[in-house]
Every structure is written in structure tokens, then in C-alpha cells.
Short mmCIF file of C-alpha atoms in Angstrom, two decimals:
data_model
loop_
_atom_site.label_atom_id
_atom_site.label_comp_id
_atom_site.label_asym_id
_atom_site.label_seq_id
_atom_site.Cartn_x
_atom_site.Cartn_y
_atom_site.Cartn_z
CA MET A 26 31.62 -12.08 -4.89
CA GLU A 27 28.99 -14.65 -5.90
CA LEU A 28 25.90 -12.88 -7.22
CA GLY A 29 23.99 -15.94 -8.40
CA LEU A 30 21.25 -17.72 -6.47
CA SER A 31 22.04 -20.75 -4.37
CA ALA A 32 20.44 -24.03 -5.37
CA LYS A 33 17.94 -23.63 -2.51
CA ASP A 34 17.00 -20.11 -3.56
CA ALA A 35 16.72 -21.10 -7.22
CA ALA A 36 14.37 -23.92 -6.23
CA PHE A 37 12.29 -21.46 -4.19
CA ARG A 38 12.15 -19.07 -7.15
CA ASP A 39 10.92 -21.90 -9.36
CA GLU A 40 8.28 -22.79 -6.76
CA VAL A 41 7.05 -19.19 -6.74
CA ARG A 42 6.94 -19.07 -10.53
CA LEU A 43 5.00 -22.33 -10.70
CA PHE A 44 2.50 -21.00 -8.17
CA LEU A 45 2.06 -17.79 -10.17
CA ASP A 46 1.60 -19.73 -13.40
CA GLU A 47 -1.17 -21.78 -11.76
CA LYS A 48 -2.97 -19.18 -9.64
CA LEU A 49 -2.38 -15.80 -11.27
CA THR A 50 -5.18 -15.83 -13.82
CA PRO A 51 -5.22 -13.65 -16.95
CA GLU A 52 -7.90 -11.51 -15.28
CA LEU A 53 -5.71 -10.93 -12.23
CA ARG A 54 -2.70 -10.12 -14.42
CA GLU A 55 -4.74 -7.65 -16.46
CA THR A 56 -5.93 -5.88 -13.32
CA GLY A 57 -2.37 -5.70 -12.04
CA LYS A 58 -1.25 -4.25 -15.37
CA LEU A 59 -3.91 -1.55 -15.36
CA MET A 60 -3.53 -0.47 -11.74
CA THR A 61 -2.79 3.22 -11.34
CA SER A 62 -3.05 3.24 -7.54
CA VAL A 63 -1.44 1.16 -4.79
CA TYR A 64 -4.85 -0.48 -4.32
CA ALA A 65 -6.58 -2.99 -6.56
CA ASP A 66 -10.37 -3.18 -6.55
CA TYR A 67 -11.95 -5.14 -3.70
CA GLU A 68 -13.02 -8.19 -5.72
CA THR A 69 -9.57 -8.61 -7.26
CA THR A 70 -7.88 -8.07 -3.90
CA MET A 71 -9.90 -10.76 -2.17
CA THR A 72 -9.53 -13.27 -5.01
CA TRP A 73 -5.75 -12.94 -4.90
CA HIS A 74 -5.77 -12.81 -1.08
CA LYS A 75 -7.56 -16.18 -0.96
CA ALA A 76 -5.06 -17.80 -3.33
CA LEU A 77 -2.09 -16.59 -1.28
CA PHE A 78 -3.74 -17.56 2.00
CA GLU A 79 -4.38 -21.11 0.81
CA LYS A 80 -0.69 -21.35 -0.12
CA GLY A 81 0.39 -19.91 3.25
CA TRP A 82 2.02 -16.88 1.63
CA VAL A 83 -0.45 -14.09 2.41
CA ALA A 84 1.63 -12.53 5.22
CA PRO A 85 5.20 -13.75 4.74
CA ALA A 86 6.74 -10.94 6.81
CA TRP A 87 4.75 -11.83 9.95
CA PRO A 88 6.46 -13.90 12.63
CA VAL A 89 6.07 -17.61 11.95
CA GLU A 90 4.07 -18.21 15.12
CA TYR A 91 1.34 -15.88 13.83
CA GLY A 92 1.18 -17.24 10.28
CA GLY A 93 4.25 -15.76 8.60
CA CYS A 94 6.88 -17.57 6.54
CA ASP A 95 10.26 -18.70 7.82
CA TRP A 96 12.03 -17.20 4.83
CA THR A 97 15.47 -15.72 4.46
CA VAL A 98 15.89 -12.11 3.33
CA THR A 99 16.77 -13.43 -0.13
CA GLN A 100 13.59 -15.48 -0.31
CA HIS A 101 11.47 -12.48 0.71
CA TYR A 102 13.06 -10.51 -2.07
CA ILE A 103 12.67 -13.30 -4.62
CA PHE A 104 8.96 -13.43 -3.75
CA SER A 105 8.51 -9.66 -4.15
CA SER A 106 10.47 -9.65 -7.40
CA GLU A 107 8.51 -12.52 -8.93
CA LEU A 108 5.17 -10.92 -7.99
CA ALA A 109 6.25 -7.69 -9.66
CA ALA A 110 7.58 -9.43 -12.76
CA ALA A 111 4.36 -11.44 -13.14
CA GLY A 112 2.17 -8.35 -12.78
CA ALA A 113 0.34 -9.56 -9.69
CA PRO A 114 -2.15 -7.08 -8.19
CA SER A 115 -1.36 -5.77 -4.73
CA LEU A 116 -3.22 -6.81 -1.61
CA SER A 117 -4.81 -4.30 0.72
CA PRO A 118 -2.12 -3.30 3.26
CA MET A 119 -4.57 -2.16 5.94
CA GLY A 120 -4.90 -5.48 7.73
CA LEU A 121 -1.84 -7.44 6.61
CA GLY A 122 0.65 -4.59 6.61
CA MET A 123 -0.63 -2.25 9.33
CA CYS A 124 -3.21 -3.51 11.81
CA GLY A 125 -1.75 -7.02 11.97
CA PRO A 126 1.80 -5.93 12.88
CA VAL A 127 0.41 -3.47 15.44
CA LEU A 128 -1.63 -6.22 17.10
CA ILE A 129 1.45 -8.45 17.12
CA GLY A 130 3.43 -5.66 18.79
CA TYR A 131 0.83 -4.12 21.13
CA GLY A 132 -2.27 -6.32 21.18
CA THR A 133 -3.51 -8.35 24.10
CA PRO A 134 -3.45 -12.16 23.83
CA GLU A 135 -7.22 -12.06 23.32
CA GLN A 136 -6.95 -9.47 20.53
CA LYS A 137 -4.25 -11.46 18.76
CA ALA A 138 -6.18 -14.70 19.04
CA HIS A 139 -9.35 -13.13 17.65
CA TYR A 140 -8.16 -10.73 14.95
CA LEU A 141 -4.95 -12.16 13.48
CA PRO A 142 -6.52 -15.34 12.02
CA ARG A 143 -9.35 -13.24 10.59
CA ILE A 144 -6.86 -10.88 8.93
CA LEU A 145 -5.04 -13.85 7.42
CA ASN A 146 -8.11 -15.60 6.04
CA GLY A 147 -9.74 -12.37 4.84
CA ALA A 148 -12.77 -12.53 7.13
CA ASP A 149 -11.92 -9.03 8.35
CA PHE A 150 -11.23 -6.30 5.79
CA TRP A 151 -9.77 -3.23 7.48
CA CYS A 152 -9.66 0.49 6.79
CA GLN A 153 -7.69 3.23 8.54
CA GLY A 154 -9.29 6.04 10.55
CA TYR A 155 -6.58 8.68 10.84
CA SER A 156 -7.14 11.82 8.75
CA GLU A 157 -9.90 14.29 9.59
CA PRO A 158 -11.12 17.38 7.71
CA GLY A 159 -8.85 19.54 9.87
CA SER A 160 -6.11 17.00 10.59
CA GLY A 161 -4.07 15.56 7.77
CA SER A 162 -0.28 15.74 7.99
CA ASP A 163 -0.74 17.44 11.37
CA LEU A 164 -2.39 14.29 12.64
CA ALA A 165 -1.86 15.10 16.32
CA SER A 166 -4.48 17.85 16.01
CA LEU A 167 -7.25 15.25 15.51
CA GLN A 168 -10.51 15.96 17.34
CA MET A 169 -12.68 12.82 17.08
CA SER A 170 -13.69 12.24 20.69
CA ALA A 171 -14.12 9.09 22.76
CA VAL A 172 -15.76 9.63 26.15
CA GLU A 173 -15.80 6.89 28.80
CA ASP A 174 -19.17 5.41 29.69
CA GLY A 175 -18.88 2.31 31.85
CA ASP A 176 -17.17 -0.44 29.86
CA ASP A 177 -17.44 1.53 26.61
CA PHE A 178 -16.31 4.68 24.86
CA ILE A 179 -18.88 6.91 23.14
CA CYS A 180 -17.28 8.10 19.90
CA ASN A 181 -18.19 11.24 17.96
CA GLY A 182 -16.40 12.83 15.02
CA GLN A 183 -15.41 12.42 11.40
CA LYS A 184 -12.68 10.71 9.39
CA ILE A 185 -11.90 11.47 5.75
CA TRP A 186 -9.99 10.05 2.75
CA THR A 187 -10.66 6.58 4.15
CA THR A 188 -9.69 4.08 1.48
CA HIS A 189 -12.15 1.20 0.94
CA ALA A 190 -14.31 2.11 3.94
CA ASN A 191 -17.23 1.19 1.68
CA TYR A 192 -16.02 -2.44 1.80
CA ALA A 193 -14.39 -2.67 5.23
CA ASN A 194 -16.04 -4.36 8.19
CA ARG A 195 -13.39 -3.10 10.64
CA ILE A 196 -11.53 0.17 11.16
CA PHE A 197 -8.52 0.96 13.33
CA ASN A 198 -9.03 4.45 14.61
CA LEU A 199 -7.24 7.25 16.43
CA VAL A 200 -9.52 9.09 18.85
CA ARG A 201 -9.03 11.74 21.50
CA THR A 202 -9.80 10.44 24.98
CA SER A 203 -8.46 13.53 26.80
CA LYS A 204 -7.13 16.99 26.04
CA GLU A 205 -3.59 17.61 27.21
CA ASP A 206 -1.07 20.44 26.91
CA ILE A 207 0.79 18.44 24.26
CA PRO A 208 -1.52 17.31 21.41
CA GLN A 209 0.17 13.94 20.99
CA ARG A 210 -1.00 13.01 24.48
CA GLY A 211 -4.55 11.91 25.12
CA ILE A 212 -4.86 10.05 21.80
CA THR A 213 -6.04 6.43 21.92
CA PHE A 214 -5.79 3.66 19.29
CA ILE A 215 -9.06 1.74 19.13
CA LEU A 216 -10.67 -0.91 16.90
CA ILE A 217 -14.25 -0.32 15.73
CA ASP A 218 -16.73 -2.58 13.95
CA MET A 219 -18.07 -0.75 10.90
CA ASP A 220 -21.59 -2.07 11.56
CA THR A 221 -21.69 -0.31 14.95
CA PRO A 222 -24.82 1.87 15.26
CA GLY A 223 -23.85 5.50 14.66
CA VAL A 224 -21.18 4.75 12.00
CA LYS A 225 -22.05 6.14 8.56
CA VAL A 226 -19.93 5.94 5.40
CA GLU A 227 -20.33 8.42 2.54
CA PRO A 228 -18.41 8.17 -0.76
CA LEU A 229 -15.84 10.58 -2.16
CA VAL A 230 -15.94 9.94 -5.91
CA MET A 231 -13.00 10.90 -8.12
CA LEU A 232 -13.27 12.80 -11.39
CA SER A 233 -12.58 9.49 -13.15
CA GLY A 234 -15.69 8.03 -11.57
CA GLU A 235 -13.70 5.74 -9.25
CA HIS A 236 -15.02 5.24 -5.74
CA ILE A 237 -11.98 4.48 -3.57
CA GLN A 238 -12.02 7.21 -0.91
CA ASN A 239 -14.73 7.84 1.67
CA GLN A 240 -15.63 9.96 4.65
CA ILE A 241 -16.99 8.40 7.85
CA PHE A 242 -19.25 10.02 10.42
CA PHE A 243 -19.41 8.73 14.00
CA THR A 244 -22.45 9.77 16.02
CA ASP A 245 -22.61 8.40 19.58
CA ALA A 246 -21.01 5.17 18.40
CA ARG A 247 -20.52 2.87 21.39
CA VAL A 248 -17.20 0.96 21.33
CA PRO A 249 -16.03 -1.50 24.01
CA LYS A 250 -12.95 -0.50 26.00
CA LYS A 251 -11.51 -3.94 25.31
CA ASN A 252 -10.98 -2.76 21.72
CA VAL A 253 -8.24 -0.34 22.80
CA VAL A 254 -4.81 -1.40 21.51
CA GLY A 255 -2.05 -0.42 23.91
CA LYS A 256 -2.92 1.94 26.75
CA VAL A 257 -5.62 4.61 26.86
CA GLY A 258 -4.03 7.96 26.06
CA GLU A 259 -0.92 6.43 24.51
CA GLY A 260 -2.26 5.82 21.02
CA TRP A 261 0.31 8.13 19.47
CA THR A 262 3.04 5.63 20.37
CA VAL A 263 1.02 2.81 18.80
CA ALA A 264 0.31 4.93 15.71
CA LYS A 265 4.00 5.74 15.23
CA TYR A 266 4.79 2.03 15.43
CA LEU A 267 2.15 1.29 12.78
CA MET A 268 3.47 4.00 10.47
CA GLN A 269 6.85 2.28 10.34
CA PHE A 270 5.14 -0.68 8.69
CA GLU A 271 2.97 1.50 6.43
CA ARG A 272 6.04 3.33 5.17
CA GLY A 273 8.59 0.53 5.22
CA GLY A 274 6.75 -2.77 5.42
CA HIS A 275 6.97 -3.55 1.72
CA ALA A 276 9.53 -3.46 -1.06
CA TYR A 277 9.41 -0.74 -3.71
CA ALA A 278 12.44 -1.80 -5.76
CA PRO A 279 11.13 -4.98 -7.47
CA GLY A 280 8.16 -3.12 -8.92
CA LEU A 281 10.31 -0.11 -9.82
CA HIS A 282 12.84 -2.33 -11.63
CA ASN A 283 9.97 -3.90 -13.58
CA ARG A 284 8.50 -0.51 -14.49
CA LEU A 285 11.89 0.83 -15.58
CA ALA A 286 12.40 -2.17 -17.87
CA ARG A 287 8.98 -1.51 -19.35
CA ILE A 288 9.85 2.13 -19.99
CA ALA A 289 13.10 1.06 -21.66
CA ARG A 290 11.13 -1.25 -23.95
CA MET A 291 8.74 1.57 -24.82
CA ALA A 292 11.66 3.86 -25.59
CA ALA A 293 13.05 1.22 -27.95
CA GLU A 294 9.90 1.30 -30.07
CA GLU A 295 9.63 3.48 -33.15
CA ARG A 296 7.72 6.68 -32.40
CA GLY A 297 6.73 7.46 -35.99
CA GLY A 298 7.23 6.58 -39.60
CA ASP A 299 10.82 7.85 -39.71
CA GLY A 300 12.15 5.05 -37.49
CA ALA A 301 13.16 7.41 -34.69
CA ARG A 302 13.50 5.85 -31.25
CA LEU A 303 13.75 7.66 -27.93
CA ALA A 304 16.26 5.02 -26.78
CA ASP A 305 18.75 6.51 -29.28
CA ASP A 306 18.63 9.84 -27.48
CA ALA A 307 21.71 10.08 -25.25
CA GLY A 308 19.98 12.37 -22.77
CA PHE A 309 17.07 10.00 -22.23
CA ALA A 310 19.41 7.00 -22.00
CA ALA A 311 21.31 8.83 -19.25
CA LYS A 312 18.03 9.39 -17.37
CA LEU A 313 17.23 5.67 -17.55
CA ALA A 314 20.70 4.80 -16.26
CA ALA A 315 20.42 7.29 -13.38
CA ALA A 316 17.01 5.89 -12.44
CA SER A 317 18.47 2.38 -12.40
CA VAL A 318 21.17 3.51 -9.98
CA GLU A 319 18.56 5.12 -7.70
CA ILE A 320 16.45 1.96 -7.65
CA THR A 321 19.47 -0.21 -6.84
CA ALA A 322 20.45 2.09 -3.96
CA LEU A 323 16.89 1.86 -2.65
CA GLU A 324 17.07 -1.91 -3.00
CA TYR A 325 19.94 -2.14 -0.49
CA THR A 326 17.91 -0.18 2.07
CA GLU A 327 15.02 -2.56 1.53
CA HIS A 328 17.29 -5.53 2.18
CA ARG A 329 18.14 -4.09 5.61
CA ILE A 330 14.47 -3.50 6.41
CA MET A 331 13.48 -6.97 5.19
CA SER A 332 16.16 -8.40 7.48
CA ALA A 333 14.63 -6.56 10.46
CA LEU A 334 11.10 -7.68 9.58
CA SER A 335 12.14 -11.30 9.19
CA ASN A 336 13.60 -11.12 12.71
CA GLY A 337 10.32 -9.77 14.12
CA GLU A 338 11.62 -6.21 14.45
CA ALA A 339 9.97 -2.94 13.41
CA PRO A 340 11.55 -1.18 10.41
CA GLY A 341 12.58 1.88 12.47
CA ALA A 342 13.55 5.27 11.05
CA GLU A 343 14.71 3.65 7.82
CA SER A 344 11.04 3.29 6.92
CA SER A 345 10.88 7.08 6.46
CA LEU A 346 13.87 6.90 4.12
CA LEU A 347 12.27 4.07 2.19
CA LYS A 348 8.92 5.82 1.86
CA THR A 349 10.52 9.10 0.77
CA ARG A 350 12.85 7.69 -1.85
CA GLY A 351 10.41 5.00 -2.98
CA THR A 352 7.62 7.46 -3.76
CA GLU A 353 9.95 10.04 -5.31
CA VAL A 354 11.62 7.50 -7.59
CA SER A 355 8.19 6.17 -8.54
CA GLN A 356 7.06 9.68 -9.47
CA HIS A 357 10.23 10.12 -11.53
CA LEU A 358 9.46 6.92 -13.44
CA THR A 359 6.00 8.22 -14.32
CA GLU A 360 7.71 11.25 -15.87
CA LEU A 361 10.05 9.04 -17.89
CA ALA A 362 7.07 6.95 -19.01
CA LEU A 363 5.31 10.08 -20.26
CA ASP A 364 8.43 10.97 -22.23
CA ALA A 365 8.53 7.46 -23.68
CA VAL A 366 4.94 7.33 -24.94
CA ALA A 367 4.70 11.05 -25.80
CA TYR A 368 1.25 12.00 -27.11
CA TYR A 369 0.02 8.40 -26.87
CA ALA A 370 -0.33 8.86 -23.09
CA LEU A 371 -3.30 11.21 -23.18
CA PRO A 372 -5.97 9.58 -25.37
CA PHE A 373 -5.72 6.15 -23.80
CA GLN A 374 -7.79 5.29 -20.75
CA PRO A 375 -8.31 1.57 -20.16
CA HIS A 376 -11.84 0.28 -19.83
CA ALA A 377 -10.98 -1.70 -16.68
CA THR A 378 -9.50 1.10 -14.55
CA ARG A 379 -12.77 1.84 -12.82
CA PRO A 380 -13.90 -0.92 -10.47
CA GLY A 381 -17.42 -1.97 -11.42
CA GLY A 382 -17.51 -0.58 -14.93
CA PRO A 383 -16.16 1.83 -17.53
CA VAL A 384 -15.17 5.41 -16.92
CA PRO A 385 -18.10 7.66 -17.84
CA GLY A 386 -17.81 9.01 -21.37
CA VAL A 387 -15.05 6.62 -22.40
CA PRO A 388 -16.23 4.08 -25.00
CA LYS A 389 -15.40 0.42 -24.44
CA PRO A 390 -12.63 -0.78 -26.80
CA SER A 391 -13.86 -3.04 -29.61
CA GLY A 392 -10.83 -5.26 -29.36
CA ASN A 393 -9.89 -4.62 -33.01
CA GLU A 394 -7.74 -1.56 -32.43
CA LYS A 395 -4.21 -1.88 -33.75
CA PRO A 396 -1.63 -0.54 -31.29
CA VAL A 397 0.24 2.43 -32.68
CA GLY A 398 3.29 3.61 -30.79
CA PRO A 399 5.01 2.24 -27.69
CA ASP A 400 3.16 0.00 -25.19
CA TYR A 401 -0.27 1.38 -26.01
CA SER A 402 -1.88 -0.70 -23.25
CA TRP A 403 -0.35 1.03 -20.21
CA PRO A 404 -2.39 3.83 -18.54
CA VAL A 405 0.65 6.11 -18.37
CA ALA A 406 -1.11 9.44 -17.85
CA ALA A 407 -3.45 8.04 -15.22
CA LYS A 408 -0.48 6.54 -13.33
CA TYR A 409 1.36 9.87 -13.53
CA LEU A 410 -1.60 11.74 -12.02
CA ASN A 411 -2.31 9.18 -9.31
CA ASP A 412 1.34 9.00 -8.26
CA ARG A 413 1.34 12.68 -7.29
CA ALA A 414 -0.29 11.55 -4.03
CA GLY A 415 2.63 9.27 -3.19
CA SER A 416 4.69 12.01 -1.57
CA ILE A 417 1.68 13.08 0.53
CA TYR A 418 0.00 9.94 1.89
CA ALA A 419 1.40 8.10 4.94
CA GLY A 420 2.94 11.40 6.05
CA THR A 421 4.32 13.92 3.57
CA ASN A 422 7.90 13.48 2.43
CA GLU A 423 8.75 16.78 4.09
CA ILE A 424 7.63 15.26 7.41
CA GLN A 425 9.64 12.11 6.65
CA ARG A 426 12.76 14.22 6.26
CA ASN A 427 12.07 15.86 9.62
CA ILE A 428 11.76 12.39 11.19
CA MET A 429 15.07 11.31 9.65
CA ALA A 430 16.76 14.51 10.79
CA LYS A 431 15.62 13.93 14.36
CA ALA A 432 15.82 10.13 14.69
CA VAL A 433 18.93 9.48 12.57
CA LEU A 434 20.97 12.67 12.56
CA GLY A 435 19.98 13.86 16.03
CA LEU A 436 19.13 17.37 14.86
#
């Protein structure tokens, strides 16, 4: 079996590397290195978004007729791998990875013509209105109401844990347009302008001082019926379609491979004056090898999903498998990283982890500090803590296993 790249694929890889050398600035690389969440700060996101858009690579998984790239599965994977290896920051998935694919699948011609170009060029920055104070994993219990009034809906209710709502000018929302005997019925998927009168955003600030999450209050917000995606009352079907892309619309393995290599390098560093290295510990070496096997197995699943996406298909139930294993392997790597850096994980907190300024109470580094211990520049503890949310967001991993049991095993 030939495992090397073809001449065409090698040329494409070189093209990607040249682009990254030219456009991925040291500031962008540093932000990517210090990211502890799946989201970069808004300014970084939009700077990198613009560079990829100008190249025509901002939404490579979209169908070509809507602005995607006519790439093979191998080229998609080369692109993801090179981004991870170069330390590129991630783009916001709300528009490119969620709302865009839903509009392609369920939107009217008018909605596609209006919104898709604006998602590509960054004119519209989206957030997601799903969770409510009483409706998280049990999303079908949502209560935000939308009552018909002529050509509009009057919306009242609250959404919570809304990432980057403080920057977004658009939100795709699930609202209840009728109450039925089955809670999944009577839910409608609707697009709302964030500057609509009656829409108010309030911050939810983390202990670190980061402002990423928000809560949104809707008070008699008037939204045109033409903003409904799909049919009124059938938003649950649209939402399930979107969740396939949220859970399986991107590749975990390239980034995981890169992180595992970084952990291996940290383990190869001396941990003290006696020359001891964690890499010499047979038990830890076995953990690294097992993690490598898990990532490779995940990689094959991603190849199948990438093949479906490149053919204009939804990821299907495999997206639940990808989300479950991707987040669990990622969490496992944060544990291995903690083992690798030992007590060096706790005192370090990078100055740049808080968008807009330093974390309160943490002095700015002077730049003269001499690194002591393995990879002193990686926010290992912060990544470990943030990654605990991975098995909860986008539907808990317990729910994902229920979906796989029903959709794949027929239980």
C-alpha cells in the first residue's frame, strides 16, 4: 500500500505551507498557541477569517457552487493538518460550520443569496440561540415563545451560554411557535438580527475575567416570518441537521496529533537537576502510545465524514461518534499534558489568554524569564479546565451515545 502523497497532493501541501508562511503572522500563531477554548478572540478570528476568505479557503467544506473548494478528501485533510501544525487559530464555527450548512440544506433561494455571501466575507458574525436557563441538554423543553402577528413573529424569552453574542450581529434561534403533546413539535428555527428592538445582551464573565459567554433577553422582539428556515413548527428537524455539522463538521485528529507530539516533547525534557525524564517511564510511554492509537482510529472516522461533506452530504450519525471520541480523547490529552509538566502547570497563566487584556491579578511577564521545565509557554492547566466542557457542549456525550444506539444500532 502506498502511504506517500501523490505529486498533486504534495504540491497542494506546499501551496498551503507557503500561504501559512505568508499570512499566518507571529501574532496569529501566538494566539493559536495560547488558546484554551475552541474559540479565538473576535479580533483574531476576523483577521484570520479575512486572510482565508481572500484566498478562497474560508469554507472549503461547502459545496463549490456556494463558495467551497473542489478538494479531494486528502486535500481537506492536508489543509486541516497543516493548519494544526502551524498553530493557526480557529475560526468561529457559528456561521461557517453551522448556519451556513443549514441554509444550504434548508434555506430558501432568497435566504441563500442574502446570507451565504455575508457569512463567507465576514459581514455577518453569528451566534447560536439554543440553551435556556431551564433547557440545556433537554433542549426540546425550550420555552422562548414566538407568536404570529401579521407578517411577523413576536418573540419573548431568554437564551443563555451564548458564545460571542456580545460581538454577533445575527443569531440563529430555536423558538416555540406552538405547544404540542410531544415537545419536539412546535419548535421553529428562525434568524434574528441582534439589533432588533427588544434584544438585550448581558455578559457572563468567567472567573479568569474572560468574557466569552452571554445571556440574551428577548422582549416583544418583532421578527419577520421570512426569517424562518424550513417550515414553521418543524425547527427540531432543522436543528438536528445543524447539530450533525456542529459535532462532525470539522476534524479533531490533526490538532490531537499535534498536541500529542507536543506532550511527547515535553516528556522528553529533564524535569529536574537529576536528569530524570518522564519519557523514560514505561507506564507513561504506554499511555502516549495508546493515545496515538485512539487518535489514528478517530482519524479514519473523520476521513469518512470528510468524504460525505465533500460530496455535499450531511455527516449523519457518525458525527455523534466523532464528537464523543474527539472530546474524550482531547480531555485525555490534557491529563497527559498535566503529567508531563507536573507542578509547572499551575503557576503559569499566559498574559494573552484574556481577550482585551491581562487576567486580573496576574502580572505581565517581563520577557526576561528563563524557562524552567518542559514547554513552559503552554497554558496546560487552563486547557485542562476548559476542556471539561467538551463532553457537555453540543449535546452531552451521554446523549451522543443514546443517538448512536438508536440511529446506528437500532436499539
